[in-house]
Every structure is written in C-alpha cells, then in structure tokens.
Amino acid sequence: GLPAALPALPLELTVLYNSLLFTVGASDTAIKGEAEGIRQGLLRVLEACGACGQHLGMEELWKKVLQEVTMEELKAPLHCLGALQAAWWLAASRLGNVAGLFQLLSTAEHPGRAHCSEGQNKLLSMIKAWRVPPEMASLPLVQSAKDLKEILCTATAFLQGLQELEAGNFPTALSLLQEAAGGFCSKKILAQIYTCLGCCAQRMGKPQTALQHLKRALQVDFQCLPALSHVAAVYHELGETDVELQALTLLYEALGKNPPAAASSSPYFLMRTELLVHTPVLTALLRRHHPSEVKYLLAQRCLQDGRVADAVEHYLDFLSLLQEGLQLQVPLDGSSALPRIPEVFLEAASALEQAGRHQDAITVCEEVISRTTDLIPRVLGVEERLEQLECSLPGAELSGGLLSQKKESLCCLAWRAAGYLHQGWAWAKLGKSKEAVTQFSRCLNDLLRVQLHGSGVTQTENLQPEVEVLQKIRLLSLIGRGMQFLELGRHKEALLDFQHSLQISPGDPAAASYLVEALWKLNRKQEAAAQWQKFSQSSSGEDGQQQEPGRPLPLYLVSCLEQAVFPHSERLARSIQDFLGTAAQDTS
C-alpha cells in the first residue's frame, strides 16, 4: 500500500522476481495464464516515474516502461523481470511477443543496435544476443538471470522444433531439436527431446537414425517409456518382428512397475524447461500407453507374423483384462491403439482356430454373436454412395447422426456375421460338415438384412468400407458352405454357392476353382474345362483375393481368407488337361 518510490524499486522488483520464481517452483506444474504480479510491478515503476499505464496491454506496458526508465539501478531488475515475462509468454507459445520483448530489451540497452537475424532461428538468436545484466551482491536472486537465459534458449529451440515437426518441416525441426538437446535442461526433458528427434528422423525416412536418438533417450532416462514404444514402432516399420516384440515386452513389463519418484527431474532450479513446453504435439508424441494397449499390440503382431501360440496367450491375457475394468484404463479420446472390442474377440477366435482350439474359438464367437444381436435392425438400407447422399441432405448434424448410426449398425452386423463365419470354419475343421453348413447359412441369412441400393454391388470401389467388409464375409461364407456341400456330396447346391460367389467377386480364383471342381464332380466335364480355360486366361497371374491398396482386410478375416484357398489346383489342372488332350485326340 506504500506509494512507489524510485530508490526502493530495485529491491521491490527483485523481491517480485524471487517470489514469482518461488511460486512457480512450488507449484511444479506447467505455467498458464498471465503473470499478474509482473503487471503490477511494471505499473509501480510507471507510478514512480509519474506516468500511467493501467489501460495498456502487456506488450505496450513493457514498451512504455523501458522508454520511461532512465535510472541505471532499475535496468538490471527490469531485465530479470523481462526474462521472467518471456518465460510466461513462451509457456503460452506466444513467440511473437517474446521476440518483441527481447527486441525492446536489447534496444533499451544498446539504442543503436538492430537485430538483422533472419530465418527460423531469428528468435533464438535474439535471446542469445541478449546481454544478461550483472547480478548485484546486495540484491541476490534465487535463480540467476544467466541460468534463466539458458533455459529460455532451450525451451525456445524445443518449442520451435515441435512446431516445425508438426508443420512437416522436418530438416528445420531436426536442427532446432538438436539445438535444444545441447541446451540447459534436466535428464527428463533431454530424454523427451531425443524422443522427438527420433520421431522426426522416422518421419524423414531415416529409421536407423531414429533408433539412435530413441536409444539415447532411454540411456538418459529409462523412465521415458514413450521412447520405448516408438522404438517398437520403428522396428515394425523395418519388419524386424523379433526385436519389435522384445521392445513391446519390455514396455509391458515396465508399465506394470511403479516408477521411482521423479528420479530424473532436476530439483536445483525453480524455473525449468518442462514448465515452459507443453504443446498438444508433445503430449501426443509422449503419450504413455496403457498396459492393455501394449498387450493387444503383442497379440496382434504375433498373429500377423504367424506366431499363433504366442498370439493365443496374449489374446487370452488381454481378454482377462476385460474382467478387471479395462474401460477404466483406456483413453476415450481416440488415441488408443485398441480396435473395437468385438474385433479383438474375433481376432482371438482366429488365433484359437489357427492353434487348433476350434471349440474355444466357437465359444469366443458365441460371445460376440450374443452381445451384438440386439444392436442390429431387421432391415438395413445402404445407398451405394452413402457418404455423399447423407452429407448433401439439409441439416448436417442430423444427417451426420444418421450416417453414424448406420455405420454402427453395419459394424455390428459385420461382427456378428463374422462370428458365424468363424464358427462355420471351426466346425468344418472339427469334421462336422452339417454344423458348419448351419453356421455358414446363418451368416448368409444375417447379411440378407442389408439392402444395397445403387448401380451394382460388385462395384466395391464406390462402396463404403463397412459394406466392402460385409461383401467379403458373404463371399467367404458362400465358398465355405459350398466346400462343405462338396464334402457332403451335395454337388448341385455347392455349384449354386460358387456361382453366387462369382457374382459377388467376378474372377475370384478360389470361387472359380471350386466352381470348376463342382462341375467336374457333376460329370459336366466339358463345361468344367471351358470354365477352367476362361478363368486361366482372365486371371493373368493376378490374385483376385487381395484387397486394393488402402483397403486392408480386417485381421480377423485373414485366416478365413486363407482357409478358402483352393488346395488342389495342380491336380485339377492335370485332370482337365488330360481330358482336353483326350478330347482333342478323339476329334482328330
């Protein structure tokens, strides 16, 4: 409440500087908002000079104060307070304000000096060029301005590097992050910077460089577990599955342990780099995976790589986590690596089937079927260009809601149909052809709920992905049921299923081969030979069962696709060639 007096202002500003640092250090949380204390301090300076600045914003207030003050003893405290103001603005990513402030500070000290630095590092060069005022013995600081300058340089390089990384300017980002790595920071922040360097190198297509940076991050601070998850991602990109699985296993084990309390943070400075850099891109790069997500990734990678026994073990571990309240462990912001839970069940069923545990696979699929039954409408209409039709309707929010509801219904239908499909294959493997036919038929009957409108359901490039999955399930069910009809000697019914399969996917090699097989068994050998010649000429070595680029088949359907492959191509080809040779001799 005392009036401002010029002789007392150096002490007053120093006390303000120290108290703000103590407040920041005690909270140990990221700096947010404005520093109201700094504003009040500047107003006190203007009051002592006989000026007023209540109506001014912070940028104008700093400009006015530095213009008004001529007292030499005030310059050092004001410069220290200016560095603290820069820290607050850096924390808010207000880089333009920081640049303007350091321009003012340098001009106030050297009126004739101009900053000519250009390019991405202009701000960094301005901070480095700022001359730290000498500390007065009578006015001790709890954190020296020199240390604060080093922290500002590190935080600025780190923040700018993250911005360039987000913008896709990877060489510039790499340079700035390397600058930050050589700066003044704790081991915790240094590990984070190396992690960001690794992610930048990975996006530049330099996986080995990325691994070097990520391993350096772990050497600096092994509690930087996001670096370990990025290591696994790089090895996945390189196709080195063994090392990838080792990294994921280490990550899962580390996540299950209680980390030591802040072992890698620095307790010596009140203002630290970690309090200044907290951007969404950094949060995304350093997102800590939940153990359940890593367990799923282990299961998925093992299944994709054909390590069936390990995949089964991991999937069963994951399913047991569901009983422990998994929904409380997984983030709901869409950043999780987990797919929808029914898909995980279906992948588990696929792994169990491949491991020969067919009865267990049937049980897992029954869970999916029972949980989705009440979520599917009796009839589901789907326009061929559903996205365009819905979005062109008036009332975007309403049409978006209808589209989302239809997509969800299609997903539920696909999951339940896939459950029946897997059960059909499992019964077939158990040698129970009649039970297999029943499950394949249930799958096909389920898919009759979908009414496709448009120029043709075979033009899958114009259909939404959900409908393409349904069409693939229908194709696999028809082939599977036709195969079982052949086993039961019901060749005419098998022929019909294979004909329908080719209507859905013309030229499909499995359906075409089984069609020829059915015709052959019906003793329609001339027709079988004609069809075989037709498909041989049209295929031209292409695999009709592969998905188009950008439209990968769901993992839970891959094993079904493999089971649908015709296993007797060479034998059938020899039989037909013998037949054609005999027919040619008879004709001659």
Coordinates of N, CA and C in Angstrom, one line a residue, residues 304-477:
Q304 N -0.2 -61.5 -36.8 CA 0.1 -61.1 -38.1 C 1.4 -61.8 -38.6
D305 N 2.3 -62.2 -37.7 CA 3.5 -62.8 -38.0 C 3.4 -64.4 -38.0
G306 N 2.2 -64.9 -37.7 CA 2.0 -66.3 -37.7 C 2.5 -67.0 -36.5
R307 N 2.8 -66.3 -35.4 CA 3.2 -66.9 -34.1 C 1.9 -67.2 -33.3
V308 N 1.3 -68.2 -33.7 CA -0.1 -68.5 -33.3 C -0.1 -68.8 -31.8
A309 N 0.8 -69.6 -31.3 CA 0.8 -70.0 -29.9 C 0.9 -68.7 -29.0
D310 N 1.9 -67.9 -29.4 CA 2.1 -66.6 -28.6 C 0.9 -65.7 -28.7
A311 N 0.3 -65.6 -29.9 CA -0.8 -64.8 -30.1 C -2.0 -65.2 -29.2
V312 N -2.2 -66.5 -29.1 CA -3.3 -67.0 -28.3 C -3.1 -66.6 -26.8
E313 N -1.9 -66.8 -26.4 CA -1.5 -66.5 -25.0 C -1.8 -65.0 -24.7
H314 N -1.4 -64.1 -25.6 CA -1.6 -62.7 -25.4 C -3.0 -62.3 -25.5
Y315 N -3.7 -62.9 -26.5 CA -5.2 -62.5 -26.6 C -5.9 -63.0 -25.3
L316 N -5.6 -64.1 -24.8 CA -6.3 -64.6 -23.6 C -6.0 -63.7 -22.4
D317 N -4.7 -63.3 -22.3 CA -4.4 -62.4 -21.3 C -5.1 -61.1 -21.4
F318 N -5.3 -60.6 -22.6 CA -6.0 -59.4 -22.9 C -7.5 -59.5 -22.5
L319 N -8.1 -60.6 -22.9 CA -9.5 -60.8 -22.6 C -9.7 -60.9 -21.1
S320 N -8.7 -61.4 -20.4 CA -8.8 -61.5 -18.9 C -8.8 -60.1 -18.3
L321 N -8.0 -59.1 -19.0 CA -8.0 -57.7 -18.5 C -9.4 -57.1 -18.6
L322 N -10.2 -57.6 -19.5 CA -11.5 -57.0 -19.7 C -12.3 -57.3 -18.4
Q323 N -12.0 -58.3 -17.7 CA -12.7 -58.6 -16.4 C -12.2 -57.7 -15.3
E324 N -11.2 -57.0 -15.5 CA -10.6 -56.1 -14.5 C -10.9 -54.7 -14.7
G325 N -11.9 -54.4 -15.5 CA -12.3 -53.0 -15.8 C -11.4 -52.3 -16.8
L326 N -11.2 -52.9 -17.9 CA -10.4 -52.3 -18.9 C -10.8 -50.9 -19.4
Q327 N -12.2 -50.7 -19.3 CA -12.7 -49.4 -19.8 C -12.2 -48.3 -19.0
L328 N -11.7 -48.6 -17.8 CA -11.1 -47.5 -16.9 C -9.7 -47.2 -17.3
Q329 N -9.0 -48.1 -18.0 CA -7.6 -48.0 -18.3 C -7.4 -47.4 -19.7
V330 N -8.3 -47.4 -20.6 CA -8.1 -47.0 -22.0 C -8.7 -45.6 -22.2
P331 N -7.9 -44.6 -22.8 CA -8.4 -43.3 -23.0 C -9.5 -43.3 -24.0
L332 N -10.4 -42.4 -23.9 CA -11.6 -42.3 -24.7 C -11.5 -41.2 -25.8
D333 N -10.3 -40.7 -26.0 CA -10.1 -39.6 -27.0 C -9.7 -40.0 -28.4
G334 N -9.8 -41.4 -28.6 CA -9.5 -41.9 -29.9 C -8.0 -42.1 -30.2
S335 N -7.1 -41.8 -29.2 CA -5.7 -42.0 -29.3 C -5.2 -43.4 -29.0
S336 N -6.1 -44.3 -28.6 CA -5.8 -45.6 -28.2 C -5.5 -46.5 -29.4
A337 N -4.5 -47.5 -29.2 CA -4.2 -48.4 -30.3 C -5.2 -49.5 -30.4
L338 N -6.2 -49.6 -29.4 CA -7.1 -50.7 -29.4 C -8.2 -50.5 -30.5
P339 N -8.6 -51.6 -31.2 CA -9.8 -51.5 -32.0 C -11.0 -51.7 -31.2
R340 N -12.2 -51.8 -31.8 CA -13.4 -52.1 -31.1 C -13.3 -53.5 -30.5
I341 N -13.9 -53.6 -29.3 CA -13.8 -54.9 -28.5 C -14.3 -56.1 -29.3
P342 N -15.4 -56.1 -30.0 CA -15.8 -57.2 -30.8 C -14.7 -57.7 -31.8
E343 N -14.0 -56.8 -32.4 CA -12.9 -57.1 -33.3 C -11.8 -57.9 -32.6
V344 N -11.5 -57.5 -31.3 CA -10.5 -58.2 -30.6 C -10.9 -59.6 -30.3
F345 N -12.2 -59.8 -29.9 CA -12.7 -61.1 -29.7 C -12.6 -62.0 -31.0
L346 N -12.9 -61.4 -32.1 CA -12.9 -62.1 -33.4 C -11.4 -62.5 -33.8
E347 N -10.5 -61.5 -33.5 CA -9.1 -61.8 -33.7 C -8.6 -63.0 -32.8
A348 N -9.1 -62.9 -31.5 CA -8.8 -64.0 -30.6 C -9.3 -65.4 -31.1
A349 N -10.5 -65.3 -31.7 CA -11.1 -66.6 -32.2 C -10.3 -67.1 -33.4
S350 N -9.8 -66.1 -34.2 CA -9.0 -66.5 -35.4 C -7.7 -67.2 -34.9
A351 N -7.1 -66.6 -33.8 CA -5.9 -67.2 -33.3 C -6.1 -68.6 -32.7
L352 N -7.2 -68.7 -32.0 CA -7.6 -70.0 -31.4 C -7.8 -71.1 -32.5
E353 N -8.5 -70.7 -33.6 CA -8.7 -71.6 -34.7 C -7.4 -72.1 -35.3
Q354 N -6.5 -71.1 -35.6 CA -5.2 -71.5 -36.1 C -4.4 -72.4 -35.2
A355 N -4.6 -72.2 -33.9 CA -3.9 -73.1 -32.9 C -4.6 -74.4 -32.8
G356 N -5.7 -74.7 -33.5 CA -6.4 -76.0 -33.4 C -7.3 -76.0 -32.2
R357 N -7.6 -74.9 -31.6 CA -8.5 -74.9 -30.4 C -9.9 -74.4 -31.0
H358 N -10.5 -75.3 -31.8 CA -11.7 -74.9 -32.5 C -12.9 -74.7 -31.6
Q359 N -13.1 -75.5 -30.6 CA -14.2 -75.4 -29.7 C -14.1 -74.1 -28.9
D360 N -12.9 -73.7 -28.5 CA -12.7 -72.4 -27.8 C -13.0 -71.3 -28.7
A361 N -12.7 -71.4 -30.0 CA -13.0 -70.4 -31.0 C -14.5 -70.2 -31.1
I362 N -15.2 -71.3 -31.2 CA -16.7 -71.3 -31.3 C -17.3 -70.6 -30.1
T363 N -16.7 -70.8 -28.9 CA -17.2 -70.2 -27.7 C -17.0 -68.7 -27.7
V364 N -15.8 -68.2 -28.1 CA -15.5 -66.8 -28.2 C -16.4 -66.1 -29.2
C365 N -16.7 -66.8 -30.3 CA -17.5 -66.2 -31.3 C -19.0 -66.1 -30.8
E366 N -19.4 -67.0 -30.0 CA -20.7 -67.0 -29.5 C -20.9 -65.8 -28.6
E367 N -19.9 -65.3 -27.9 CA -19.9 -64.1 -27.1 C -20.2 -62.9 -27.9
V368 N -19.5 -62.8 -29.1 CA -19.7 -61.7 -30.0 C -21.1 -61.7 -30.5
I369 N -21.6 -62.9 -30.9 CA -22.9 -63.0 -31.5 C -24.0 -62.6 -30.5
S370 N -23.9 -63.1 -29.3 CA -24.9 -62.8 -28.3 C -24.9 -61.3 -27.9
R371 N -23.7 -60.7 -27.9 CA -23.7 -59.3 -27.5 C -24.2 -58.3 -28.6
T372 N -24.1 -58.7 -29.9 CA -24.5 -57.8 -30.9 C -25.9 -58.0 -31.5
T373 N -26.5 -59.1 -31.0 CA -27.8 -59.5 -31.6 C -28.9 -58.4 -31.5
D374 N -28.9 -57.7 -30.3 CA -30.0 -56.7 -30.1 C -29.6 -55.3 -30.7
L375 N -28.4 -55.2 -31.3 CA -28.0 -53.9 -31.8 C -28.2 -53.8 -33.3
I376 N -28.8 -54.8 -34.0 CA -28.9 -54.8 -35.4 C -30.3 -54.7 -35.8
P377 N -30.7 -53.7 -36.6 CA -32.1 -53.6 -37.1 C -32.5 -54.8 -38.0
R378 N -33.8 -55.0 -38.2 CA -34.2 -56.1 -39.0 C -33.8 -55.9 -40.5
V379 N -33.9 -54.7 -40.9 CA -33.5 -54.4 -42.3 C -32.7 -53.1 -42.3
L380 N -31.6 -53.2 -43.0 CA -30.6 -52.0 -43.0 C -30.4 -51.6 -44.5
G381 N -30.9 -50.5 -44.9 CA -30.7 -50.0 -46.2 C -29.4 -49.2 -46.3
V382 N -28.7 -49.5 -47.4 CA -27.4 -48.8 -47.6 C -27.3 -48.3 -49.1
E383 N -27.2 -47.0 -49.3 CA -27.0 -46.5 -50.6 C -25.6 -46.7 -51.0
E384 N -25.4 -46.8 -52.3 CA -24.0 -47.1 -52.8 C -23.1 -46.0 -52.4
R385 N -23.6 -44.7 -52.5 CA -22.7 -43.6 -52.2 C -23.3 -42.9 -50.9
L386 N -23.3 -43.6 -49.9 CA -24.0 -43.2 -48.6 C -23.4 -41.9 -48.1
E387 N -22.1 -41.7 -48.2 CA -21.4 -40.5 -47.6 C -22.0 -39.3 -48.4
Q388 N -22.0 -39.3 -49.7 CA -22.4 -38.2 -50.4 C -23.9 -37.9 -50.3
L389 N -24.7 -39.0 -50.3 CA -26.1 -38.8 -50.1 C -26.5 -38.2 -48.8
E390 N -25.9 -38.7 -47.7 CA -26.3 -38.2 -46.4 C -25.8 -36.8 -46.2
C391 N -24.5 -36.5 -46.6 CA -24.0 -35.2 -46.4 C -24.6 -34.1 -47.2
S392 N -25.3 -34.5 -48.3 CA -25.9 -33.5 -49.1 C -27.3 -33.1 -48.6
L393 N -27.8 -33.8 -47.6 CA -29.1 -33.5 -47.1 C -29.1 -32.3 -46.2
P394 N -30.2 -31.5 -46.2 CA -30.2 -30.3 -45.3 C -30.2 -30.8 -43.8
G395 N -29.5 -30.0 -43.0 CA -29.4 -30.3 -41.6 C -28.2 -31.3 -41.4
A396 N -26.9 -30.7 -41.5 CA -25.8 -31.5 -41.5 C -25.6 -32.4 -40.2
E397 N -26.0 -31.8 -39.1 CA -25.9 -32.5 -37.8 C -26.8 -33.8 -37.8
L398 N -28.0 -33.6 -38.3 CA -28.9 -34.7 -38.4 C -28.5 -35.8 -39.3
S399 N -28.0 -35.4 -40.5 CA -27.6 -36.4 -41.5 C -26.3 -37.1 -41.0
G400 N -25.4 -36.3 -40.3 CA -24.2 -36.9 -39.7 C -24.6 -38.0 -38.7
G401 N -25.6 -37.7 -37.9 CA -26.1 -38.6 -36.9 C -26.6 -39.9 -37.5
L402 N -27.4 -39.7 -38.6 CA -28.0 -40.9 -39.3 C -26.9 -41.7 -39.9
L403 N -25.9 -41.1 -40.5 CA -24.8 -41.8 -41.1 C -24.0 -42.6 -40.0
S404 N -23.7 -41.9 -38.9 CA -23.0 -42.6 -37.8 C -23.8 -43.8 -37.3
Q405 N -25.1 -43.7 -37.2 CA -26.0 -44.8 -36.7 C -25.9 -45.9 -37.7
K406 N -26.0 -45.6 -39.0 CA -26.0 -46.7 -40.0 C -24.6 -47.4 -40.0
K407 N -23.6 -46.6 -39.9 CA -22.2 -47.2 -39.8 C -22.1 -48.2 -38.6
E408 N -22.6 -47.7 -37.5 CA -22.5 -48.5 -36.3 C -23.3 -49.8 -36.5
S409 N -24.5 -49.7 -37.1 CA -25.3 -50.9 -37.4 C -24.6 -51.9 -38.3
L410 N -23.9 -51.3 -39.3 CA -23.2 -52.1 -40.3 C -22.0 -52.8 -39.6
C411 N -21.3 -52.1 -38.7 CA -20.2 -52.7 -37.9 C -20.7 -53.9 -37.1
C412 N -21.9 -53.7 -36.4 CA -22.4 -54.7 -35.5 C -22.8 -56.0 -36.4
L413 N -23.4 -55.7 -37.6 CA -23.8 -56.8 -38.4 C -22.5 -57.5 -38.9
A414 N -21.5 -56.8 -39.3 CA -20.3 -57.4 -39.8 C -19.7 -58.3 -38.7
W415 N -19.7 -57.8 -37.4 CA -19.1 -58.6 -36.3 C -19.9 -59.9 -36.1
R416 N -21.2 -59.8 -36.1 CA -22.0 -61.0 -35.8 C -21.9 -62.0 -37.0
A417 N -21.9 -61.4 -38.2 CA -21.8 -62.3 -39.4 C -20.4 -63.0 -39.4
A418 N -19.4 -62.2 -39.0 CA -18.0 -62.8 -38.9 C -17.9 -63.9 -37.8
G419 N -18.7 -63.7 -36.7 CA -18.8 -64.7 -35.7 C -19.3 -66.0 -36.2
Y420 N -20.4 -65.9 -37.0 CA -21.0 -67.1 -37.6 C -20.0 -67.7 -38.6
L421 N -19.3 -66.9 -39.4 CA -18.3 -67.3 -40.4 C -17.2 -68.1 -39.7
H422 N -16.7 -67.6 -38.6 CA -15.6 -68.3 -37.9 C -16.1 -69.6 -37.3
Q423 N -17.3 -69.6 -36.8 CA -17.9 -70.9 -36.3 C -18.1 -71.9 -37.4
G424 N -18.4 -71.4 -38.6 CA -18.6 -72.4 -39.7 C -17.2 -73.0 -40.0
W425 N -16.2 -72.2 -40.1 CA -14.9 -72.8 -40.4 C -14.4 -73.7 -39.2
A426 N -14.7 -73.3 -38.0 CA -14.3 -74.2 -36.9 C -15.0 -75.5 -36.9
W427 N -16.3 -75.5 -37.2 CA -17.0 -76.8 -37.3 C -16.4 -77.6 -38.4
A428 N -16.1 -77.0 -39.5 CA -15.5 -77.7 -40.7 C -14.2 -78.4 -40.3
K429 N -13.4 -77.6 -39.5 CA -12.1 -78.2 -39.1 C -12.3 -79.4 -38.1
L430 N -13.4 -79.4 -37.4 CA -13.7 -80.5 -36.5 C -14.4 -81.7 -37.2
G431 N -14.6 -81.5 -38.6 CA -15.1 -82.6 -39.4 C -16.7 -82.7 -39.3
K432 N -17.3 -81.6 -38.7 CA -18.8 -81.6 -38.6 C -19.3 -80.7 -39.7
S433 N -19.5 -81.3 -40.9 CA -19.9 -80.5 -42.1 C -21.3 -80.0 -41.9
K434 N -22.2 -80.8 -41.4 CA -23.6 -80.3 -41.2 C -23.7 -79.1 -40.3
E435 N -23.0 -79.1 -39.2 CA -22.9 -78.0 -38.3 C -22.3 -76.8 -39.0
A436 N -21.3 -77.0 -39.8 CA -20.6 -75.9 -40.5 C -21.5 -75.3 -41.5
V437 N -22.3 -76.1 -42.2 CA -23.3 -75.6 -43.2 C -24.3 -74.7 -42.5
T438 N -24.7 -75.1 -41.3 CA -25.7 -74.4 -40.5 C -25.2 -73.0 -40.2
Q439 N -23.9 -72.9 -39.7 CA -23.3 -71.6 -39.3 C -23.1 -70.7 -40.5
F440 N -22.6 -71.3 -41.6 CA -22.4 -70.5 -42.8 C -23.8 -70.0 -43.3
S441 N -24.8 -70.8 -43.2 CA -26.2 -70.3 -43.6 C -26.7 -69.2 -42.7
R442 N -26.4 -69.3 -41.4 CA -26.8 -68.2 -40.5 C -26.1 -66.9 -40.9
C443 N -24.8 -67.0 -41.2 CA -24.1 -65.9 -41.7 C -24.7 -65.2 -42.9
L444 N -25.0 -66.0 -43.9 CA -25.6 -65.5 -45.1 C -27.0 -65.0 -44.9
N445 N -27.8 -65.6 -44.0 CA -29.1 -65.1 -43.7 C -29.0 -63.7 -43.0
D446 N -28.0 -63.6 -42.1 CA -27.8 -62.3 -41.5 C -27.5 -61.2 -42.5
L447 N -26.7 -61.5 -43.5 CA -26.4 -60.5 -44.5 C -27.5 -60.1 -45.4
L448 N -28.6 -60.9 -45.4 CA -29.8 -60.5 -46.2 C -30.5 -59.3 -45.6
R449 N -30.1 -58.9 -44.3 CA -30.7 -57.7 -43.7 C -30.3 -56.5 -44.5
V450 N -29.1 -56.5 -45.1 CA -28.6 -55.4 -45.8 C -29.2 -55.3 -47.2
Q451 N -29.8 -54.1 -47.5 CA -30.4 -53.9 -48.8 C -29.5 -52.8 -49.5
L452 N -28.7 -53.3 -50.5 CA -27.8 -52.4 -51.2 C -28.5 -51.7 -52.4
H453 N -28.5 -50.4 -52.4 CA -29.1 -49.6 -53.5 C -28.0 -49.0 -54.3
G454 N -28.1 -49.0 -55.6 CA -27.1 -48.3 -56.4 C -27.0 -49.0 -57.7
S455 N -25.9 -48.7 -58.4 CA -25.8 -49.2 -59.8 C -25.3 -50.7 -59.8
G456 N -24.8 -51.2 -58.6 CA -24.3 -52.6 -58.6 C -23.5 -52.8 -57.4
V457 N -23.7 -53.9 -56.7 CA -23.0 -54.2 -55.5 C -21.6 -54.7 -55.8
T458 N -21.3 -55.0 -57.1 CA -20.0 -55.5 -57.4 C -19.0 -54.4 -57.5
Q459 N -19.4 -53.2 -57.7 CA -18.5 -52.0 -57.9 C -18.0 -51.6 -56.5
T460 N -17.2 -52.4 -55.9 CA -16.8 -52.1 -54.5 C -16.0 -50.9 -54.3
E461 N -15.4 -50.4 -55.4 CA -14.6 -49.2 -55.3 C -15.4 -48.0 -54.9
N462 N -16.7 -48.1 -55.2 CA -17.6 -47.0 -54.9 C -18.4 -47.2 -53.6
L463 N -18.2 -48.2 -52.9 CA -18.9 -48.5 -51.7 C -18.1 -48.2 -50.5
Q464 N -18.8 -47.9 -49.4 CA -18.0 -47.5 -48.2 C -17.3 -48.8 -47.6
P465 N -16.3 -48.6 -46.8 CA -15.5 -49.8 -46.3 C -16.3 -50.8 -45.5
E466 N -17.3 -50.3 -44.8 CA -18.1 -51.3 -44.0 C -18.9 -52.2 -44.9
V467 N -19.4 -51.8 -46.0 CA -20.1 -52.6 -46.9 C -19.1 -53.6 -47.6
E468 N -17.9 -53.1 -47.9 CA -16.9 -54.0 -48.5 C -16.6 -55.2 -47.6
V469 N -16.5 -54.9 -46.3 CA -16.2 -56.0 -45.4 C -17.4 -57.0 -45.4
L470 N -18.6 -56.5 -45.4 CA -19.8 -57.4 -45.5 C -19.8 -58.2 -46.8
Q471 N -19.4 -57.6 -47.9 CA -19.3 -58.4 -49.1 C -18.3 -59.5 -49.1
K472 N -17.1 -59.1 -48.4 CA -16.1 -60.1 -48.3 C -16.5 -61.3 -47.4
I473 N -17.3 -61.0 -46.3 CA -17.8 -62.0 -45.4 C -18.8 -62.9 -46.2
R474 N -19.6 -62.3 -47.0 CA -20.6 -63.0 -47.8 C -19.9 -64.0 -48.8
L475 N -18.8 -63.5 -49.4 CA -18.1 -64.3 -50.4 C -17.5 -65.5 -49.6
L476 N -16.8 -65.2 -48.5 CA -16.2 -66.3 -47.8 C -17.2 -67.3 -47.2
S477 N -18.4 -66.9 -46.8 CA -19.4 -67.8 -46.3 C -19.9 -68.7 -47.5

